[in-house]
PDB file of C-alpha atoms in Angstrom:
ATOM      1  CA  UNK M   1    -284.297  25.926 122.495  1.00 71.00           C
ATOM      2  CA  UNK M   2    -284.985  22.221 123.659  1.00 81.00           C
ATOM      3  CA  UNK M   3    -282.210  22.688 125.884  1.00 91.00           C
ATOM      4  CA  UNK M   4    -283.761  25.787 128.484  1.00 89.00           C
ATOM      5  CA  UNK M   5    -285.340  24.955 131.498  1.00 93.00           C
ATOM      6  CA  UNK M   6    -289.172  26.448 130.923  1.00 92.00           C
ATOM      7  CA  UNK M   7    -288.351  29.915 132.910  1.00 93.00           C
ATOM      8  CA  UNK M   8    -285.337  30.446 130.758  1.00 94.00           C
ATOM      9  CA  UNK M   9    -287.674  30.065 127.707  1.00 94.00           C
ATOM     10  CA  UNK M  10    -290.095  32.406 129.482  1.00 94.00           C
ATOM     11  CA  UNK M  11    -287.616  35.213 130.535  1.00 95.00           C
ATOM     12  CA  UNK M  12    -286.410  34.685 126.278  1.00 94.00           C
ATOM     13  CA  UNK M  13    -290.230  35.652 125.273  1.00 94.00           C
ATOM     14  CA  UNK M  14    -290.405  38.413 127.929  1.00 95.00           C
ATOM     15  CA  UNK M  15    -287.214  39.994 126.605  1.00 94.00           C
ATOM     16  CA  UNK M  16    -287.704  39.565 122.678  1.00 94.00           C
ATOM     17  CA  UNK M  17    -291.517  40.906 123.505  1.00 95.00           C
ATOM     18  CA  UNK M  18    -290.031  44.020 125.291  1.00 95.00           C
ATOM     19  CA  UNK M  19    -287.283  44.300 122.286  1.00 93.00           C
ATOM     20  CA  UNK M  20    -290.471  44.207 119.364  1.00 94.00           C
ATOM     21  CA  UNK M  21    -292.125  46.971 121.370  1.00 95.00           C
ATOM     22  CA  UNK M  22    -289.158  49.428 121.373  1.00 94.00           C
ATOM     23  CA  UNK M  23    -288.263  48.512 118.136  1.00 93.00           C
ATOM     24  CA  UNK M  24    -291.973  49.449 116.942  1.00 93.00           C
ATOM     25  CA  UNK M  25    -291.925  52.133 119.159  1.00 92.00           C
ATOM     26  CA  UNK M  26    -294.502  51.407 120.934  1.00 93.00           C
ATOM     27  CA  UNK M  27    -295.013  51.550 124.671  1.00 93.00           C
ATOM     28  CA  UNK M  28    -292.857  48.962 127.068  1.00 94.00           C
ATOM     29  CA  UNK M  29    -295.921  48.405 129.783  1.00 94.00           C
ATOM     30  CA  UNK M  30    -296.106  44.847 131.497  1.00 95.00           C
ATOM     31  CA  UNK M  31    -299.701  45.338 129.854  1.00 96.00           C
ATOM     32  CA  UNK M  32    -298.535  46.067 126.270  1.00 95.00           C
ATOM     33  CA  UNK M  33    -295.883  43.069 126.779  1.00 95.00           C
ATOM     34  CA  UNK M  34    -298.844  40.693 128.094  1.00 95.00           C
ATOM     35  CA  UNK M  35    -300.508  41.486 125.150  1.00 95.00           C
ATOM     36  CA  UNK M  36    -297.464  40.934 122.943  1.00 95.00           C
ATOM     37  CA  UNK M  37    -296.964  37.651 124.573  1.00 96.00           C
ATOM     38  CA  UNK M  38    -300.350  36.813 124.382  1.00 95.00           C
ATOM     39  CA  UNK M  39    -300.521  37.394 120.307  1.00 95.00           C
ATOM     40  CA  UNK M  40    -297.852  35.157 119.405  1.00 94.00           C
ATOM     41  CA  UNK M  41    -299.361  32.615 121.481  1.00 94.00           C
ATOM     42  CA  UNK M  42    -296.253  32.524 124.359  1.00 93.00           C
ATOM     43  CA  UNK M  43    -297.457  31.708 127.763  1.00 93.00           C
ATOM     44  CA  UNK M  44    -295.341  33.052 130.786  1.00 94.00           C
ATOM     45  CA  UNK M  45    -296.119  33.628 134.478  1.00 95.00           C
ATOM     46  CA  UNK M  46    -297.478  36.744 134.829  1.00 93.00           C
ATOM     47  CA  UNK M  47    -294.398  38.650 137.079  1.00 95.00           C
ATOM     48  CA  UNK M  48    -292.309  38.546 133.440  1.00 94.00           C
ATOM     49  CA  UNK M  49    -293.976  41.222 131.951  1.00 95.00           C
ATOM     50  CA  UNK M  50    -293.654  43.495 135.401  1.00 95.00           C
ATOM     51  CA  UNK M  51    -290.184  42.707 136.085  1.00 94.00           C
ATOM     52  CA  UNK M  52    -289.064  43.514 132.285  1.00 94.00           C
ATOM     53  CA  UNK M  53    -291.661  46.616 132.084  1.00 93.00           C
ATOM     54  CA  UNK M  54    -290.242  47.771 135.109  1.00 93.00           C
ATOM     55  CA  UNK M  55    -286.274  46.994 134.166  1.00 92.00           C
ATOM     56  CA  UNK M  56    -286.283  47.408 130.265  1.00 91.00           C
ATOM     57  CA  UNK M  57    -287.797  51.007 130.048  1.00 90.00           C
ATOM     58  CA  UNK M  58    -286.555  52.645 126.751  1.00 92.00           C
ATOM     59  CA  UNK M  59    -283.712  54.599 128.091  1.00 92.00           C
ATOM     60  CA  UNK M  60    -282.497  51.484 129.599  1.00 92.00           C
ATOM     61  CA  UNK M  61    -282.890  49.374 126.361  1.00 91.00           C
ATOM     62  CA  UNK M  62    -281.111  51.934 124.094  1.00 91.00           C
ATOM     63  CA  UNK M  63    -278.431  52.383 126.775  1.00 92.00           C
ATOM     64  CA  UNK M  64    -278.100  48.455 126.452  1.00 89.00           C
ATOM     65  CA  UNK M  65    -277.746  48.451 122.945  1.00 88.00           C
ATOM     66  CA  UNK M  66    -275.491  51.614 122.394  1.00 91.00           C
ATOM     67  CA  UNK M  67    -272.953  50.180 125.240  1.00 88.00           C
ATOM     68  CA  UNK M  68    -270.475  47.501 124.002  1.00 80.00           C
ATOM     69  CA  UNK M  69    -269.850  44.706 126.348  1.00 75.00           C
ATOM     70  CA  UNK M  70    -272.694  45.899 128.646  1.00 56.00           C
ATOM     71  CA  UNK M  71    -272.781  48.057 131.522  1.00 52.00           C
ATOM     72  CA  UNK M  72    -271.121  45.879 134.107  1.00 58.00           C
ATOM     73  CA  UNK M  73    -268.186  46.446 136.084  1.00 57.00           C
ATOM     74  CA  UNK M  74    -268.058  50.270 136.697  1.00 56.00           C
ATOM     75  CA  UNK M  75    -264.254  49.230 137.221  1.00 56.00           C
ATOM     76  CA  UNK M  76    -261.682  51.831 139.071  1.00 54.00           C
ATOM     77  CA  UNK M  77    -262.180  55.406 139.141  1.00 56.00           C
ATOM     78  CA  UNK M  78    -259.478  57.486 137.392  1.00 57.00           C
ATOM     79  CA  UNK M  79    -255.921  58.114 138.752  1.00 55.00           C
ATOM     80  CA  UNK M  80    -255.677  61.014 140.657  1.00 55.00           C
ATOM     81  CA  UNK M  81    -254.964  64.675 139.561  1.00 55.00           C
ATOM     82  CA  UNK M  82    -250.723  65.655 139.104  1.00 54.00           C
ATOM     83  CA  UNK M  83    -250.536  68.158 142.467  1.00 54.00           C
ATOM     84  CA  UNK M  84    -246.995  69.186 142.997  1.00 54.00           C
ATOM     85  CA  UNK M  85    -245.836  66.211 144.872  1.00 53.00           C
ATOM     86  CA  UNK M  86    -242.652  66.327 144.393  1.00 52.00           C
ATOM     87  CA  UNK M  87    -240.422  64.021 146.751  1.00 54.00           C
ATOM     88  CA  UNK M  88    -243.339  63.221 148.330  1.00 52.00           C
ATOM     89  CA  UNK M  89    -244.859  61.309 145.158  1.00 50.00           C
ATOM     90  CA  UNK M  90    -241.307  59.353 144.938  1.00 53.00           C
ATOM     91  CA  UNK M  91    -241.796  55.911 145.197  1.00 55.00           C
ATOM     92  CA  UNK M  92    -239.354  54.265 147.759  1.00 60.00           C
ATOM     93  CA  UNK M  93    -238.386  50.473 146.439  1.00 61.00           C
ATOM     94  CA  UNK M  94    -238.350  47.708 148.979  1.00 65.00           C
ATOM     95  CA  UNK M  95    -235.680  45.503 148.722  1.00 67.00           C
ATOM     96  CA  UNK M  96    -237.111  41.887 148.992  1.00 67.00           C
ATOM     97  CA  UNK M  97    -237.080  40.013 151.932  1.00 69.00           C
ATOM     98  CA  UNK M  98    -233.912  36.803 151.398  1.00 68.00           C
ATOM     99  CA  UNK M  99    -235.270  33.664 152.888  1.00 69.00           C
ATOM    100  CA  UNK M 100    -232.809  32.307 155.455  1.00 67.00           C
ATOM    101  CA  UNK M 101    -232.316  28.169 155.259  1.00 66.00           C
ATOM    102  CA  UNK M 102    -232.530  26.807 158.806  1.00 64.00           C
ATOM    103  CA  UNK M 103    -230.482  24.241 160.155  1.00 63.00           C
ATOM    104  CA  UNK M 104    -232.243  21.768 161.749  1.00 59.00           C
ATOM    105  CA  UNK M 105    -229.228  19.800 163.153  1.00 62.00           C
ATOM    106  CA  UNK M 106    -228.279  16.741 162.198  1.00 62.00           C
ATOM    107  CA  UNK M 107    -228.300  15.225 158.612  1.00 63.00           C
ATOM    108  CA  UNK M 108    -231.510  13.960 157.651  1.00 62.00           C
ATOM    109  CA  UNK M 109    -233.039  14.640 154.534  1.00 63.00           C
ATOM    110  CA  UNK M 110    -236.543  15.531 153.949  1.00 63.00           C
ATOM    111  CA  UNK M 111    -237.833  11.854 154.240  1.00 67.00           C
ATOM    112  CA  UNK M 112    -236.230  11.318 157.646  1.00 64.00           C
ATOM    113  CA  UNK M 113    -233.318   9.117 157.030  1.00 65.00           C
ATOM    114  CA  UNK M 114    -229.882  10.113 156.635  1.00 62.00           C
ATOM    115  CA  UNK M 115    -228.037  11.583 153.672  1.00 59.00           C
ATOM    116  CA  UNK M 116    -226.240   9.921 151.860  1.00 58.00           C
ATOM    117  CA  UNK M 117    -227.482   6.525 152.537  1.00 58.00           C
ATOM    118  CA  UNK M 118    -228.937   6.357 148.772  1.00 58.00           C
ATOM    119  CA  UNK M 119    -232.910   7.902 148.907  1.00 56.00           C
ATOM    120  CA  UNK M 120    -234.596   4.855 151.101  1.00 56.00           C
ATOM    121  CA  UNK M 121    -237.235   3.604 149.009  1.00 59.00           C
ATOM    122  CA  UNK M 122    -235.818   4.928 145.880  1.00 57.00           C
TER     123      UNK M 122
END
């Protein structure tokens, strides 16, 4: 704990106050969570207990704890229904696109000097 920064601590105390009340099942108010706070002799600014009353309502808390890996993401949708495609759901393959080597003229190699006259510097 000697390594948060004090609001860390504070939103920690907020949290695990809201987390006691549902688990006592007892109201989540930014009043009840003051009081909560207040009890176990934690000190926070006073917007922590209406930002988590307002955020961690029960619903939201059970929904939390029910849902593994939390509720982020949402990811993709679903694929799409089978219709009767037919040739229209054929994929068509593009054939890759061959690189074509340019000739610059001339024989220099990629350091400017000739070939063949041993690498230069190496």
């Amino acid at each position: 704990m000697d390594t948060l920064s004090a609001d860390q601590k504070q939103e920690f105390a907020t949290s695990f106050a809201a987390l006691a009340l549902y688990d006592g099942d007892a109201e989540i108010s930014s009043d009840s969570i003051s009081k909560l706070l207040a009890a176990t002799n934690n000190e926070v600014e006073g917007f922590y207990p209406i930002i988590f009353a307002g955020f961690l309502t029960k619903e939201k808390i059970t929904e939390l704890i029910n849902t593994p890996g939390g509720t982020g993401g949402g990811g993709g949708g679903g694929g799409g229904g089978g219709g009767g495609g037919g040739e229209a759901a054929a994929e068509v393959e593009k054939e890759p696109e061959v690189e074509e080597e340019m000739d610059m003229g001339g024989s220099m190699d990629m350091f400017g000097g000739d070939e063949g006259e041993g690498g230069g510097d190496y």
